[in-house]
Amino acid sequence: MKILNPLNDSSAITGFILLGFPCPREGQILLFVLFSIVYLLTLMGNGSIICAVRWDQRLHTPMYILLANFSFLEICYVTSTVPSMLANFLSETKVISFSGCFLQFYFFFSLGCTESFFLAVMVFDRYLAICRPLHYPTIMTGHLCTNLVVNCWVFGFLWFLIPVIIISQMSFCGSRIIDHFLCDPGPLLALTCKRAPMMELLFSTLNPLPLIILFLFIMGSYILILRAVLRVPSAAGKRKAFSTCGSHLAVVSLFYGSVLVMYGSLSSQKEDGMQKIVTLFYSVMTPLLNPVIYSLRNKDMKRALQKFLGIQKTVLIKKTLEQY
């Protein structure tokens, strides 16, 4: 990759500058503490769901296996941005290396794409459970569940591989400042020496394409689910059917709602600020809220979490007593 500086072509630029959230030093420290707490809570919440599913035999079903993988995905997703953001808060230079920038770019968007695939697979599981209950055990087998999980990860990480490789080979000139807290394709393409309309078109097409297709698939599945639920004669049956989809629908609303706000924002004057706020919401706050949503609305998950936390508490007490 070639980086050129109009002030001095021979000077070597060692990376990009991520502005993040410009504010006085005290504000940077406050943000560091705040996001450190959010990051730890996110790790604890999603980690608890993974452990609960792993240790409770009753949760060894496709629905909860998908949920455990989704929680692991959320841990990876938030880890792709928050640690570098925390380092940026304490840094004086705000510099991120070329390799670090493009690795963050690749993992952030690949994990986001993987999340879209997981949300679609999870609604497919609920569709089979509600609309095809008699055939569910024979269709959603452990083998199929494993294949779906693997395909989500593979397709998610293949989607942005070639575009990231292409843009990483471009030449960059002038300012190396990115007005964001992560390496985003828009600011990166704006720093290239020559305009690349084909690359801009490629990114503007590739980025929303899986989101749109999978969103339409999710909405279509929920329409079929709603039709099936309305045909259930008993009110208790309807409540049970809705409760199995309520958590997933809330997570879909959070993720796609924030994405639609970002892509639907037409105000160029507020574009940078809005983009940072919305990206912050779906990349940091959504992984924090997802464990809360699933644990509060799902009785089986609440029981498993209580059992898991009770076991951990008992082990901790025993270890403490042994020390004395």
Coordinates of C-alpha atoms in Angstrom, one line a residue:
M1 CA 0.0 0.0 0.0
K2 CA 1.3 3.5 -0.9
I3 CA 0.7 6.5 1.2
L4 CA 1.5 9.9 -0.3
N5 CA 1.7 13.2 1.5
P6 CA 1.2 16.3 -0.6
L7 CA 3.4 18.3 1.8
N8 CA 6.3 15.9 1.5
D9 CA 6.1 12.9 -0.8
S10 CA 9.1 11.3 0.8
S11 CA 7.6 11.4 4.3
A12 CA 6.2 8.1 5.5
I13 CA 2.8 8.1 7.1
T14 CA 2.6 5.3 9.6
G15 CA -1.1 5.0 9.9
F16 CA -4.5 6.7 10.0
I17 CA -5.8 9.1 12.7
L18 CA -9.1 8.1 14.3
L19 CA -10.7 11.2 15.8
G20 CA -13.2 9.2 17.8
F21 CA -15.1 11.5 20.1
P22 CA -13.1 14.8 20.3
C23 CA -13.3 16.3 23.8
P24 CA -11.0 17.5 26.6
R25 CA -8.7 15.1 28.4
E26 CA -11.1 14.7 31.3
G27 CA -13.9 13.8 28.9
Q28 CA -11.7 11.2 27.3
I29 CA -11.0 9.5 30.6
L30 CA -14.7 9.6 31.5
L31 CA -15.6 8.0 28.2
F32 CA -12.8 5.4 28.8
V33 CA -14.3 4.4 32.2
L34 CA -17.9 4.4 30.8
F35 CA -17.1 2.2 27.8
S36 CA -14.9 -0.1 29.9
I37 CA -17.9 -0.8 32.1
V38 CA -20.2 -1.3 29.1
Y39 CA -17.6 -3.7 27.5
L40 CA -17.2 -5.8 30.7
L41 CA -21.0 -6.0 31.2
T42 CA -21.4 -7.1 27.6
L43 CA -18.8 -9.8 28.0
M44 CA -20.4 -11.0 31.3
G45 CA -23.9 -11.0 29.9
N46 CA -23.2 -12.9 26.7
G47 CA -20.7 -15.1 28.4
S48 CA -23.4 -16.1 31.0
I49 CA -25.8 -17.1 28.2
I50 CA -23.0 -19.3 26.6
C51 CA -22.2 -21.0 29.9
A52 CA -25.9 -21.5 30.7
V53 CA -26.6 -23.2 27.4
R54 CA -23.4 -25.2 27.8
W55 CA -24.1 -26.5 31.3
D56 CA -27.9 -27.0 31.2
Q57 CA -28.9 -30.1 29.3
R58 CA -32.4 -28.9 28.8
L59 CA -31.1 -26.1 26.6
H60 CA -29.2 -28.4 24.2
T61 CA -31.8 -27.7 21.5
P62 CA -31.3 -25.9 18.1
M63 CA -33.0 -22.7 19.4
Y64 CA -30.5 -22.3 22.3
I65 CA -27.5 -23.6 20.4
L66 CA -28.1 -20.8 17.9
L67 CA -28.6 -18.3 20.8
A68 CA -25.2 -19.4 22.3
N69 CA -23.5 -18.9 19.0
F70 CA -25.2 -15.6 18.6
S71 CA -23.9 -14.5 22.0
F72 CA -20.4 -15.6 21.1
L73 CA -20.8 -13.5 17.9
E74 CA -21.8 -10.5 20.0
I75 CA -18.7 -10.9 22.1
C76 CA -16.5 -10.9 18.9
Y77 CA -18.5 -8.0 17.4
V78 CA -18.0 -5.7 20.4
T79 CA -14.4 -6.8 20.7
S80 CA -13.7 -5.7 17.1
T81 CA -14.3 -2.0 18.1
V82 CA -14.3 -1.3 21.8
P83 CA -10.7 -2.3 22.8
S84 CA -9.3 -0.1 20.1
M85 CA -11.7 2.7 21.1
L86 CA -10.5 2.4 24.7
A87 CA -6.9 2.7 23.6
N88 CA -7.8 5.7 21.4
F89 CA -9.3 7.5 24.5
L90 CA -6.0 7.2 26.3
S91 CA -3.8 7.9 23.2
E92 CA -2.3 11.3 22.5
T93 CA -1.8 10.7 18.8
K94 CA -5.0 8.7 18.0
V95 CA -3.0 6.8 15.4
I96 CA -4.1 3.3 14.2
S97 CA -1.7 1.3 11.9
F98 CA -2.6 0.4 8.3
S99 CA -2.9 -3.3 9.2
G100 CA -4.9 -2.6 12.3
C101 CA -7.2 -0.3 10.4
F102 CA -8.0 -2.8 7.6
L103 CA -8.2 -5.7 10.0
Q104 CA -10.8 -3.8 12.1
F105 CA -12.6 -2.8 8.9
Y106 CA -12.7 -6.4 7.8
F107 CA -13.8 -8.0 11.1
F108 CA -16.3 -5.3 12.0
F109 CA -18.2 -5.6 8.7
S110 CA -17.8 -9.4 8.5
L111 CA -19.2 -9.9 12.0
G112 CA -22.0 -7.5 11.2
C113 CA -22.9 -9.5 8.1
T114 CA -22.6 -12.7 10.1
E115 CA -25.1 -11.3 12.6
S116 CA -27.6 -10.7 9.8
F117 CA -27.2 -14.3 8.7
F118 CA -27.7 -15.5 12.3
L119 CA -30.9 -13.5 12.8
A120 CA -32.3 -15.0 9.6
V121 CA -31.4 -18.6 10.7
M122 CA -32.9 -18.0 14.1
V123 CA -36.2 -16.8 12.6
F124 CA -36.1 -19.8 10.3
D125 CA -35.9 -22.0 13.4
R126 CA -38.9 -20.3 15.0
Y127 CA -40.8 -20.6 11.7
L128 CA -40.3 -24.4 11.7
A129 CA -41.2 -24.7 15.4
I130 CA -44.5 -22.7 15.0
C131 CA -45.6 -23.4 11.5
R132 CA -44.3 -26.9 11.1
P133 CA -44.3 -28.3 14.7
L134 CA -44.8 -31.9 13.7
H135 CA -41.9 -31.9 11.2
Y136 CA -39.6 -29.7 13.3
P137 CA -37.6 -32.6 15.0
T138 CA -37.0 -34.2 11.7
I139 CA -36.0 -31.0 9.8
M140 CA -34.1 -29.1 12.4
T141 CA -31.7 -31.8 13.4
G142 CA -28.4 -31.4 15.1
H143 CA -26.6 -31.9 11.8
L144 CA -28.6 -29.2 10.0
C145 CA -28.2 -26.8 13.0
T146 CA -24.4 -27.3 12.8
N147 CA -24.4 -26.7 9.1
L148 CA -26.4 -23.5 9.5
V149 CA -24.0 -22.2 12.1
V150 CA -21.0 -22.9 10.0
N151 CA -22.5 -21.4 6.9
C152 CA -23.4 -18.2 8.8
W153 CA -19.7 -17.7 9.9
V154 CA -18.3 -18.7 6.5
F155 CA -20.6 -16.5 4.3
G156 CA -20.3 -13.6 6.8
F157 CA -16.5 -13.6 6.6
L158 CA -16.3 -14.2 2.8
W159 CA -18.6 -11.3 1.9
F160 CA -16.2 -8.4 2.5
L161 CA -12.9 -10.3 1.9
I162 CA -12.3 -9.2 -1.7
P163 CA -13.4 -5.6 -1.3
V164 CA -11.1 -5.1 1.7
I165 CA -8.2 -6.6 -0.1
I166 CA -8.8 -4.3 -3.1
I167 CA -9.1 -1.1 -1.0
S168 CA -6.0 -2.0 1.1
Q169 CA -3.9 -2.0 -2.1
M170 CA -5.0 1.6 -3.0
S171 CA -2.8 4.7 -2.7
F172 CA -3.7 7.3 -0.1
C173 CA -2.9 11.0 -0.2
G174 CA -3.2 14.1 1.9
S175 CA -5.0 14.0 5.2
R176 CA -5.0 10.7 7.0
I177 CA -7.7 11.8 9.5
I178 CA -10.8 9.6 9.8
D179 CA -13.7 11.3 11.6
H180 CA -14.9 8.1 13.2
F181 CA -14.1 5.8 16.1
L182 CA -13.5 2.9 13.7
C183 CA -12.1 2.4 10.1
D184 CA -15.2 2.9 7.9
P185 CA -15.1 2.4 4.1
G186 CA -16.6 5.9 3.4
P187 CA -13.8 7.9 5.1
L188 CA -11.2 5.5 3.8
L189 CA -12.3 5.9 0.2
A190 CA -12.3 9.7 0.6
L191 CA -8.6 9.5 1.5
T192 CA -7.6 7.7 -1.7
C193 CA -5.3 9.6 -4.2
K194 CA -7.8 9.1 -7.0
R195 CA -11.5 8.8 -6.8
A196 CA -12.7 5.2 -7.3
P197 CA -16.3 5.3 -8.4
M198 CA -16.3 1.6 -9.1
M199 CA -15.2 0.8 -5.5
E200 CA -17.7 3.3 -4.1
L201 CA -20.4 1.6 -6.1
L202 CA -19.1 -1.8 -5.0
F203 CA -19.2 -0.9 -1.3
S204 CA -22.6 0.9 -1.6
T205 CA -24.0 -2.3 -3.2
L206 CA -22.3 -5.0 -1.1
N207 CA -22.8 -3.3 2.2
P208 CA -26.6 -3.2 2.3
L209 CA -27.3 -6.1 0.0
P210 CA -27.2 -8.9 2.5
L211 CA -29.0 -6.7 5.1
I212 CA -31.9 -6.0 2.6
I213 CA -32.2 -9.6 1.4
L214 CA -32.1 -11.1 4.9
F215 CA -34.4 -8.4 6.3
L216 CA -37.0 -9.3 3.7
F217 CA -36.6 -13.0 4.5
I218 CA -37.1 -12.2 8.3
M219 CA -40.2 -10.1 7.6
G220 CA -41.6 -12.7 5.3
S221 CA -41.0 -15.4 7.9
Y222 CA -42.7 -13.4 10.6
I223 CA -45.8 -12.8 8.4
L224 CA -46.1 -16.6 8.0
I225 CA -45.5 -17.0 11.8
L226 CA -48.2 -14.4 12.5
R227 CA -50.7 -16.2 10.2
A228 CA -50.0 -19.5 12.0
V229 CA -50.3 -18.0 15.5
L230 CA -53.6 -16.3 14.7
R231 CA -55.0 -19.7 13.7
V232 CA -54.2 -21.1 17.2
P233 CA -57.6 -21.5 19.0
S234 CA -56.5 -21.0 22.6
A235 CA -55.2 -17.7 24.0
A236 CA -52.6 -19.6 26.0
G237 CA -51.2 -21.1 22.8
K238 CA -51.0 -17.8 21.2
R239 CA -49.2 -16.3 24.1
K240 CA -46.7 -19.1 24.2
A241 CA -46.1 -18.8 20.4
F242 CA -45.6 -15.0 20.7
S243 CA -43.3 -15.4 23.7
T244 CA -40.9 -17.7 21.7
C245 CA -40.5 -15.0 19.1
G246 CA -40.7 -11.9 21.2
S247 CA -37.0 -11.8 22.2
H248 CA -35.8 -12.4 18.7
L249 CA -38.1 -9.8 17.2
A250 CA -36.9 -7.2 19.8
V251 CA -33.2 -8.0 18.8
V252 CA -34.1 -7.7 15.1
S253 CA -35.8 -4.4 15.7
L254 CA -32.8 -3.0 17.6
F255 CA -30.3 -4.1 14.9
Y256 CA -32.2 -3.3 11.8
G257 CA -33.8 -0.2 13.3
S258 CA -30.4 1.4 13.9
V259 CA -29.1 0.3 10.5
L260 CA -32.2 1.8 8.7
V261 CA -31.7 5.0 10.6
M262 CA -28.1 5.2 9.5
Y263 CA -28.8 4.4 5.8
G264 CA -32.0 6.4 5.8
S265 CA -30.3 9.6 7.1
L266 CA -30.3 12.1 4.2
S267 CA -28.9 15.1 6.1
S268 CA -25.3 15.6 4.9
Q269 CA -24.6 18.2 7.5
K270 CA -25.3 15.7 10.3
E271 CA -23.9 12.7 8.5
D272 CA -20.7 12.3 10.4
G273 CA -22.2 12.8 13.8
M274 CA -25.2 10.7 13.1
Q275 CA -23.1 7.9 11.6
K276 CA -21.0 7.7 14.7
I277 CA -23.9 7.7 17.1
V278 CA -25.9 5.1 15.2
T279 CA -22.8 2.9 14.6
L280 CA -22.1 3.2 18.3
F281 CA -25.6 2.0 19.1
Y282 CA -25.7 -1.1 17.0
S283 CA -22.0 -2.0 17.5
V284 CA -21.8 -1.4 21.3
M285 CA -25.2 -1.0 22.9
T286 CA -27.1 -3.7 21.0
P287 CA -24.6 -6.5 22.2
L288 CA -25.1 -5.1 25.7
L289 CA -28.9 -5.2 25.5
N290 CA -29.3 -8.6 23.8
P291 CA -28.5 -10.8 26.8
V292 CA -31.0 -8.7 28.9
I293 CA -33.7 -9.1 26.3
Y294 CA -33.3 -12.9 26.0
S295 CA -32.9 -13.5 29.8
L296 CA -35.9 -11.4 30.7
R297 CA -38.4 -12.7 28.1
N298 CA -37.4 -16.4 28.2
K299 CA -38.3 -18.5 31.3
D300 CA -36.1 -21.4 30.4
M301 CA -33.1 -19.0 30.0
K302 CA -33.9 -17.3 33.3
R303 CA -33.9 -20.6 35.1
A304 CA -30.7 -21.7 33.4
L305 CA -29.0 -18.4 34.3
Q306 CA -30.2 -18.6 37.9
K307 CA -28.9 -22.2 38.1
F308 CA -25.6 -21.2 36.5
L309 CA -25.1 -18.2 38.8
G310 CA -26.2 -20.2 41.8
I311 CA -23.5 -22.9 41.0
Q312 CA -20.9 -20.2 40.6
K313 CA -21.9 -18.6 43.8
T314 CA -21.7 -21.9 45.7
V315 CA -18.3 -22.7 44.2
L316 CA -17.0 -19.2 45.2
I317 CA -18.3 -19.6 48.8
K318 CA -16.6 -23.0 49.1
K319 CA -13.3 -21.7 47.8
T320 CA -13.6 -18.8 50.3
L321 CA -14.3 -21.1 53.2
E322 CA -11.4 -23.4 52.2
Q323 CA -9.0 -20.4 52.4
Y324 CA -10.0 -19.8 56.0

